[in-house]
């Protein structure tokens, strides 16, 4: 069973060579072949192994400084210092390793959620399965927007064109067909082949799988292997850059400090050196980018839980800042579980009862709907399946509803399909040529205004009004027509004007209740919602009203849009929320027009032609269920359930992530500044260090794994969705943040020096005074954490005090750790601490509370001034 030169072999011979049939393989045979050939998956990129990943943790400025310091203290034979420094180095590497591993695992899990699916024939039936389960000999069905799932020999093609840039570099789509080509044709000229990983841009095809997995052309050149995503966003990259520069500045400053202390202050080198190392370690925010990465990874996971799968990480920031969401209607705002409710034919008006896809229900009044039902059944690519008592649809739900309708009428006339023009959202109709009991007939279904135009001998105005009336009820309206056709091809030209009108069908597609709630939530969050649909203006307006959009009756159609130039459109687009009868091209113009108004736009899409608009939008969102692979590839986010409510959830998570990133920064920078300034000030003033260098290293280590990380796990702050979106390019290092750093660092200094001086003046030994100062610093950091958790509101609520499990866990861990170093003698030796009397301990906690009260009052004044 081998096939070489499939491109040069006639289709039938290819089928024979692979022992396949046009009806597809049997399930058993497919399973056997899967075992033989293995899954249809490209060999995985070898991720960096754990050893290399661990070693990479040492490649970092802070670690270099520490290793240098360990060498110097080792030379001076200060073994305790060397030991502590090396322990810090190791702990840092381990923390980094674990954090990075978690973040990478989160991204890998998400990648698997986006595995493509493929439509194949198995046991003669069309089924959808995971692309990895394809085997040579399978028959695959493709349509515009699909990604070719394996190397295929074309068996049948209609208007097929494929974008093969991935393999051949040719960016224009290439036409494909079943005819064999010369054996020595180059890859790009093998018109009878479809290559795995390329995109179908138009038409439909049926293809035979000839190679899978590593056996495909793309597998051979390893083309997709480079696609590993980096865990970064503009904000994280910006902070990374900032942290790097800051680190060098700090090192420079530390060197100056060392020189000053040695030559001017005449301090003993060893002590001075350790103190300067302490300053550098405390001040360098090297851990910041790693914690931010963890925050992102947690956000990615949270979004995935809410059915929004992040494809490109920067989107996580973008989605949190959107000020407009442009959304599709069908399936996103509505359920896409359609039922035919009304039919309007030249014979009369009918209402149709029945729920779901069951082909049973009564039609009132009874009448002859036979020809309309026949058209509905034949001009149709869906199938209904019955499992126990429930009917489900394979294919387009609207077509499923039409099949159910035909069943209710009692139409059951199978026919052989000769030819078809597939539905395309640009021409808005579909036509099929079938031969059955009524002879050879062309059936057309589509948007009423399009189909009516093809019909002869009709009061056009009257039927437009009747379609409009159905649409006003919120029904989706389709028109049907037919004509006889002696040949075996549909000539698109004969469709224009020569058809017999059969009638209109109105389908209910109820709004999703959760979408109504989500629209309301977005509106409170200052986000405008715009519906962009291919549907009729009347239907769109009715649904928009039910969903709760503003001004639902102000509708612009695609036709209206074509008449506006870009500046006019930019004016109109802001006040209009419903756009009907639009084509994908209009979406791109709408995004651009909205962006021209300074708005940050999220745009949904599903079809192959939506890709440019998705790319252009600040956050492109593709539908996971009904979306094409082309749309998913262009998108930043994919909705696993196609539901508008998931977009709102993603916005909420996006805002949460951004706010947590900001909290991480707002906690870390003042802490670093405060810690390092304590030592700097003491050195410059020639005072005894209130906290020793080893103690500073310890605090850095313990707070780094506890407090510093806790904010990454913060849940959504209340009120997150009642604030307007943040400005698109608002800098993170704002004046407000700088002020916060200065204020908190100053308060830290005052408190630490205050406690230290108080202890010395009380006659306590130096070690005790230093222990008290160190514990004061830790207590301040804990209170600061509680403050930062609610930067947008007040921290004096029960919910704020209750905190979260993560927060209390870290507080417990750090408290236990501080008790241990303060009271356990072996640790006391290493850190040079002394047990703190109970009264002084309480005093330290009180100082923390006063600090908290001060910054909280300052925040309330600031928030009050702003509003
Ligand atoms: P959206 O999902 O963007 O809200 P939509 O799904 O209603 O919009 P399209 O799929 O582009 O938009 O459909 C536009 C119109 O084309 C429909 O209102 C309907 O009249 C017609 N139409 C849709 N699907 C088919 C089909 N399979 N066959 C024939 N006509 C169709």
Coordinates of C-alpha atoms in Angstrom, one line a residue, residues 336-697:
X336 CA -27.5 29.3 16.8
X337 CA -30.0 26.7 17.7
X338 CA -32.5 27.5 14.9
X339 CA -36.0 26.4 14.4
X340 CA -38.2 27.2 11.4
X341 CA -41.2 29.1 12.8
X342 CA -42.9 30.6 9.7
X343 CA -43.2 30.0 6.0
X344 CA -44.6 32.5 3.5
X345 CA -45.4 31.2 0.0
X346 CA -47.5 32.4 -2.9
X347 CA -50.1 29.9 -1.5
X348 CA -50.3 31.5 1.9
X349 CA -48.7 32.1 5.3
X350 CA -47.9 29.3 7.6
X351 CA -46.7 28.9 11.2
X352 CA -44.7 25.9 12.1
X353 CA -44.6 24.4 15.6
X354 CA -42.1 22.0 17.2
X355 CA -38.9 22.4 19.1
X356 CA -35.3 21.4 18.4
X357 CA -34.2 19.5 15.3
X358 CA -36.9 16.8 15.6
X359 CA -38.6 16.5 12.2
X360 CA -42.0 16.5 13.9
X361 CA -44.5 19.3 14.5
X362 CA -47.6 20.7 13.1
X363 CA -48.1 23.2 10.4
X364 CA -51.0 25.6 10.5
X365 CA -53.0 26.0 8.4
X366 CA -52.3 22.8 6.6
X367 CA -51.3 23.4 3.0
X368 CA -49.0 22.3 0.3
X369 CA -45.5 23.2 1.2
X370 CA -44.0 20.3 -0.7
X371 CA -41.9 22.1 -3.2
X372 CA -40.5 24.5 -0.6
X373 CA -39.7 21.6 1.7
X374 CA -38.0 19.8 -1.2
X375 CA -35.8 22.8 -1.9
X376 CA -35.1 23.1 1.9
X377 CA -34.0 19.5 2.0
X378 CA -32.0 19.3 -1.2
X379 CA -30.3 22.7 -1.0
X380 CA -28.7 21.6 2.2
X381 CA -25.4 20.2 3.4
X382 CA -26.3 19.3 6.9
X383 CA -27.5 16.0 8.4
X384 CA -29.7 15.2 11.3
X385 CA -28.8 12.4 13.7
X386 CA -31.1 10.8 16.2
X387 CA -29.7 9.5 19.4
X388 CA -32.3 8.1 21.7
X389 CA -35.0 10.8 21.8
X390 CA -32.8 13.8 20.9
X391 CA -32.0 15.0 17.4
X392 CA -28.7 16.7 16.7
X393 CA -27.3 18.3 13.6
X394 CA -24.0 17.7 11.9
X395 CA -23.2 20.8 9.9
X396 CA -24.8 24.3 9.8
X397 CA -27.6 24.6 12.5
X398 CA -29.7 26.7 10.1
X399 CA -29.6 23.9 7.5
X400 CA -30.4 21.4 10.3
X401 CA -33.5 23.4 11.1
X402 CA -34.5 23.4 7.4
X403 CA -34.1 19.6 7.3
X404 CA -36.4 19.4 10.4
X405 CA -38.8 21.6 8.6
X406 CA -38.8 19.4 5.5
X407 CA -39.4 16.4 7.8
X408 CA -42.4 18.2 9.3
X409 CA -43.9 18.8 5.9
X410 CA -43.2 15.2 5.0
X411 CA -40.8 15.7 2.2
X412 CA -38.4 12.8 1.7
X413 CA -37.1 12.8 -1.8
X414 CA -33.4 11.9 -1.9
X415 CA -31.7 12.9 -5.1
X416 CA -28.3 12.7 -6.7
X417 CA -26.3 15.9 -6.5
X418 CA -24.7 16.9 -9.8
X419 CA -23.3 20.3 -9.0
X420 CA -23.4 23.0 -6.4
X421 CA -22.4 26.6 -5.8
X422 CA -21.5 26.7 -2.1
X423 CA -22.8 29.5 0.2
X424 CA -20.5 32.5 0.4
X425 CA -21.1 35.4 2.7
X426 CA -20.3 37.7 -0.2
X427 CA -23.0 36.5 -2.7
X428 CA -25.4 35.2 0.1
X429 CA -26.9 32.3 -1.7
X430 CA -26.3 28.7 -2.3
X431 CA -27.4 26.6 -5.3
X432 CA -27.5 22.9 -6.0
X433 CA -28.4 20.8 -9.0
X434 CA -30.0 17.5 -8.1
X435 CA -31.7 14.7 -9.9
X436 CA -34.6 13.1 -8.1
X437 CA -38.3 12.2 -8.4
X438 CA -39.0 15.6 -9.9
X439 CA -36.3 15.4 -12.6
X440 CA -33.2 17.5 -12.7
X441 CA -33.7 20.7 -10.7
X442 CA -31.6 23.6 -9.6
X443 CA -32.6 24.9 -6.1
X444 CA -31.4 28.2 -4.7
X445 CA -31.7 29.4 -1.2
X446 CA -30.3 32.6 0.2
X447 CA -30.9 36.2 1.4
X448 CA -34.4 37.3 0.1
X449 CA -33.2 40.4 -1.7
X450 CA -30.6 38.3 -3.5
X451 CA -32.9 35.4 -4.4
X452 CA -35.9 37.5 -5.4
X453 CA -33.6 39.3 -7.9
X454 CA -33.1 35.9 -9.6
X455 CA -36.9 35.2 -9.9
X456 CA -39.2 36.1 -12.8
X457 CA -42.9 37.0 -12.8
X458 CA -43.2 38.2 -9.3
X459 CA -44.4 41.3 -7.4
X460 CA -40.9 42.1 -6.1
X461 CA -42.0 45.0 -3.8
X462 CA -44.7 42.9 -2.1
X463 CA -42.3 40.1 -1.4
X464 CA -39.7 42.4 -0.1
X465 CA -42.3 43.8 2.3
X466 CA -43.3 40.3 3.4
X467 CA -39.6 39.4 4.0
X468 CA -39.2 42.6 6.0
X469 CA -42.3 41.7 8.1
X470 CA -40.8 38.4 9.1
X471 CA -37.4 40.0 9.8
X472 CA -39.1 42.6 12.1
X473 CA -40.2 39.7 14.3
X474 CA -36.5 38.9 14.8
X475 CA -36.7 35.9 12.4
X476 CA -33.8 35.1 10.1
X477 CA -35.3 35.0 6.6
X478 CA -34.3 32.8 3.7
X479 CA -35.9 32.8 0.2
X480 CA -36.1 29.7 -2.0
X481 CA -36.4 29.3 -5.7
X482 CA -35.9 26.6 -8.4
X483 CA -35.7 25.9 -12.1
X484 CA -35.3 22.9 -14.3
X485 CA -31.8 22.2 -15.7
X486 CA -31.1 19.6 -18.4
X487 CA -27.3 19.7 -18.0
X488 CA -25.1 18.5 -15.2
X489 CA -23.5 21.9 -14.4
X490 CA -25.0 25.0 -12.8
X491 CA -24.3 28.0 -15.0
X492 CA -24.3 31.0 -12.7
X493 CA -25.5 33.1 -15.5
X494 CA -28.8 31.2 -16.0
X495 CA -29.6 31.8 -12.3
X496 CA -30.0 35.5 -12.9
X497 CA -33.7 36.1 -13.8
X498 CA -34.9 32.7 -14.7
X499 CA -36.0 31.2 -11.4
X500 CA -39.4 30.3 -10.1
X501 CA -39.9 31.7 -6.6
X502 CA -41.0 29.1 -4.0
X503 CA -41.4 31.0 -0.8
X504 CA -39.8 32.5 2.3
X505 CA -38.8 30.7 5.5
X506 CA -38.4 32.5 8.9
X507 CA -36.2 30.9 11.5
X508 CA -36.0 31.8 15.2
X509 CA -32.6 32.1 16.7
X510 CA -33.2 33.2 20.3
X511 CA -30.7 35.5 22.0
X512 CA -28.5 33.9 24.6
X513 CA -29.6 35.0 28.1
X514 CA -26.0 35.1 29.3
X515 CA -25.1 37.4 26.3
X516 CA -27.8 39.8 27.4
X517 CA -26.2 39.9 30.9
X518 CA -22.7 40.2 29.4
X519 CA -23.8 43.1 27.2
X520 CA -25.1 44.9 30.2
X521 CA -21.9 44.2 32.1
X522 CA -19.8 45.6 29.3
X523 CA -21.9 48.7 29.1
X524 CA -21.3 49.4 32.8
X525 CA -17.6 48.8 32.1
X526 CA -17.7 51.7 29.6
X527 CA -17.4 49.4 26.6
X528 CA -19.5 50.0 23.5
X529 CA -21.0 47.0 21.8
X530 CA -21.5 46.9 18.1
X531 CA -23.2 44.1 16.2
X532 CA -21.8 43.4 12.7
X533 CA -23.9 40.8 10.9
X534 CA -24.5 39.4 7.5
X535 CA -28.2 39.1 8.4
X536 CA -31.1 41.3 7.3
X537 CA -31.3 44.8 8.8
X538 CA -34.8 44.1 10.3
X539 CA -33.6 40.9 11.9
X540 CA -30.5 42.5 13.2
X541 CA -32.4 45.5 14.7
X542 CA -34.9 43.2 16.4
X543 CA -32.2 41.0 17.9
X544 CA -30.1 44.1 18.9
X545 CA -33.2 45.4 20.8
X546 CA -33.6 42.1 22.6
X547 CA -30.0 41.9 23.5
X548 CA -30.0 45.4 24.9
X549 CA -27.8 47.3 22.5
X550 CA -28.1 51.1 22.5
X551 CA -30.1 52.6 19.5
X552 CA -31.0 49.2 18.0
X553 CA -33.0 50.8 15.3
X554 CA -30.2 52.9 13.9
X555 CA -28.9 50.4 11.4
X556 CA -26.3 50.9 8.7
X557 CA -26.2 48.2 5.9
X558 CA -23.3 47.1 3.9
X559 CA -24.8 49.1 1.0
X560 CA -24.9 52.3 3.2
X561 CA -21.3 51.7 4.2
X562 CA -20.2 51.5 0.6
X563 CA -21.6 55.0 0.0
X564 CA -19.5 56.5 2.8
X565 CA -15.9 57.5 2.4
X566 CA -13.5 56.8 5.2
X567 CA -13.8 60.2 7.1
X568 CA -17.6 60.0 6.9
X569 CA -17.6 56.5 8.1
X570 CA -15.3 57.5 11.0
X571 CA -18.0 60.0 12.0
X572 CA -21.0 57.6 11.6
X573 CA -19.4 54.6 13.1
X574 CA -19.4 55.9 16.7
X575 CA -23.1 56.4 17.1
X576 CA -24.3 53.4 15.2
X577 CA -24.4 50.0 16.9
X578 CA -26.0 47.7 14.3
X579 CA -24.4 46.9 11.0
X580 CA -26.4 44.5 8.8
X581 CA -25.9 42.8 5.4
X582 CA -22.2 43.4 5.8
X583 CA -19.5 41.5 4.0
X584 CA -16.2 40.6 5.7
X585 CA -14.5 43.5 3.8
X586 CA -16.7 45.9 5.7
X587 CA -15.4 44.6 9.0
X588 CA -11.9 45.8 8.1
X589 CA -13.2 49.3 7.3
X590 CA -15.2 49.4 10.5
X591 CA -12.2 48.5 12.7
X592 CA -10.1 51.1 10.9
X593 CA -12.8 53.7 11.4
X594 CA -13.2 53.0 15.0
X595 CA -9.5 53.1 15.6
X596 CA -9.4 56.4 13.8
X597 CA -11.6 57.6 16.7
X598 CA -8.9 56.5 19.2
X599 CA -10.9 53.5 20.3
X600 CA -9.3 50.2 21.1
X601 CA -11.3 47.6 19.2
X602 CA -12.1 43.9 19.8
X603 CA -13.5 42.2 16.7
X604 CA -15.0 38.8 16.3
X605 CA -14.9 36.7 13.1
X606 CA -15.3 33.2 11.8
X607 CA -14.9 33.1 8.1
X608 CA -11.7 33.0 6.0
X609 CA -12.4 36.6 4.8
X610 CA -12.6 37.9 8.3
X611 CA -8.8 37.4 8.8
X612 CA -7.7 40.9 7.8
X613 CA -10.2 42.5 10.2
X614 CA -9.1 40.2 13.0
X615 CA -5.4 41.0 12.4
X616 CA -6.1 44.7 12.2
X617 CA -8.2 44.8 15.5
X618 CA -6.5 45.4 18.8
X619 CA -7.9 42.1 19.9
X620 CA -9.0 39.8 17.1
X621 CA -11.3 37.1 18.4
X622 CA -12.2 33.9 16.4
X623 CA -15.0 31.5 17.0
X624 CA -13.7 28.1 18.2
X625 CA -16.7 26.1 17.2
X626 CA -18.0 27.6 13.9
X627 CA -14.8 29.5 13.1
X628 CA -12.6 28.5 10.2
X629 CA -8.9 27.7 10.8
X630 CA -8.0 30.8 8.8
X631 CA -9.9 33.0 11.3
X632 CA -8.4 31.2 14.2
X633 CA -4.9 31.7 12.9
X634 CA -5.4 35.4 12.4
X635 CA -6.9 35.8 15.8
X636 CA -5.4 36.7 19.2
X637 CA -8.0 34.9 21.1
X638 CA -10.3 32.0 20.3
X639 CA -13.6 31.5 22.0
X640 CA -14.1 27.8 22.8
X641 CA -17.9 28.2 23.0
X642 CA -18.5 31.1 20.5
X643 CA -20.3 32.9 23.3
X644 CA -20.4 36.6 23.7
X645 CA -20.4 36.1 27.5
X646 CA -16.9 34.7 27.1
X647 CA -15.7 37.9 25.5
X648 CA -17.0 39.8 28.5
X649 CA -15.3 37.3 30.8
X650 CA -12.0 37.7 28.8
X651 CA -12.2 41.5 29.2
X652 CA -12.7 41.1 32.9
X653 CA -9.7 38.7 33.1
X654 CA -7.7 40.9 30.9
X655 CA -8.3 43.8 33.2
X656 CA -7.5 41.7 36.2
X657 CA -4.2 40.6 34.7
X658 CA -3.2 44.1 33.9
X659 CA -4.2 45.3 37.3
X660 CA -2.3 42.4 38.9
X661 CA 0.8 43.3 36.9
X662 CA 0.5 46.8 38.0
X663 CA 0.1 45.6 41.6
X664 CA 3.2 43.4 41.4
X665 CA 5.2 46.4 40.1
X666 CA 3.6 48.7 42.7
X667 CA 4.5 46.4 45.5
X668 CA 8.0 45.5 44.3
X669 CA 9.5 48.8 43.4
X670 CA 8.9 50.6 46.8
X671 CA 10.0 47.5 48.6
X672 CA 13.3 47.4 46.8
X673 CA 13.8 51.1 47.2
X674 CA 12.9 51.0 50.9
X675 CA 15.2 48.0 51.7
X676 CA 18.2 49.3 49.9
X677 CA 17.8 52.9 51.1
X678 CA 18.0 51.7 54.7
X679 CA 21.5 50.5 54.1
X680 CA 22.6 53.3 51.8
X681 CA 21.5 56.0 54.3
X682 CA 23.3 54.3 57.1
X683 CA 26.5 54.0 55.0
X684 CA 26.4 57.6 53.8
X685 CA 25.8 58.9 57.3
X686 CA 28.4 56.6 58.7
X687 CA 25.9 55.0 61.1
X688 CA 25.8 51.4 62.3
X689 CA 23.6 49.3 59.9
X690 CA 20.1 49.0 61.2
X691 CA 19.7 45.8 59.3
X692 CA 22.8 43.7 58.4
X693 CA 23.6 42.7 54.9
X694 CA 22.9 39.0 55.6
X695 CA 19.6 39.9 57.0
X696 CA 18.7 42.0 53.9
X697 CA 19.6 39.0 51.8

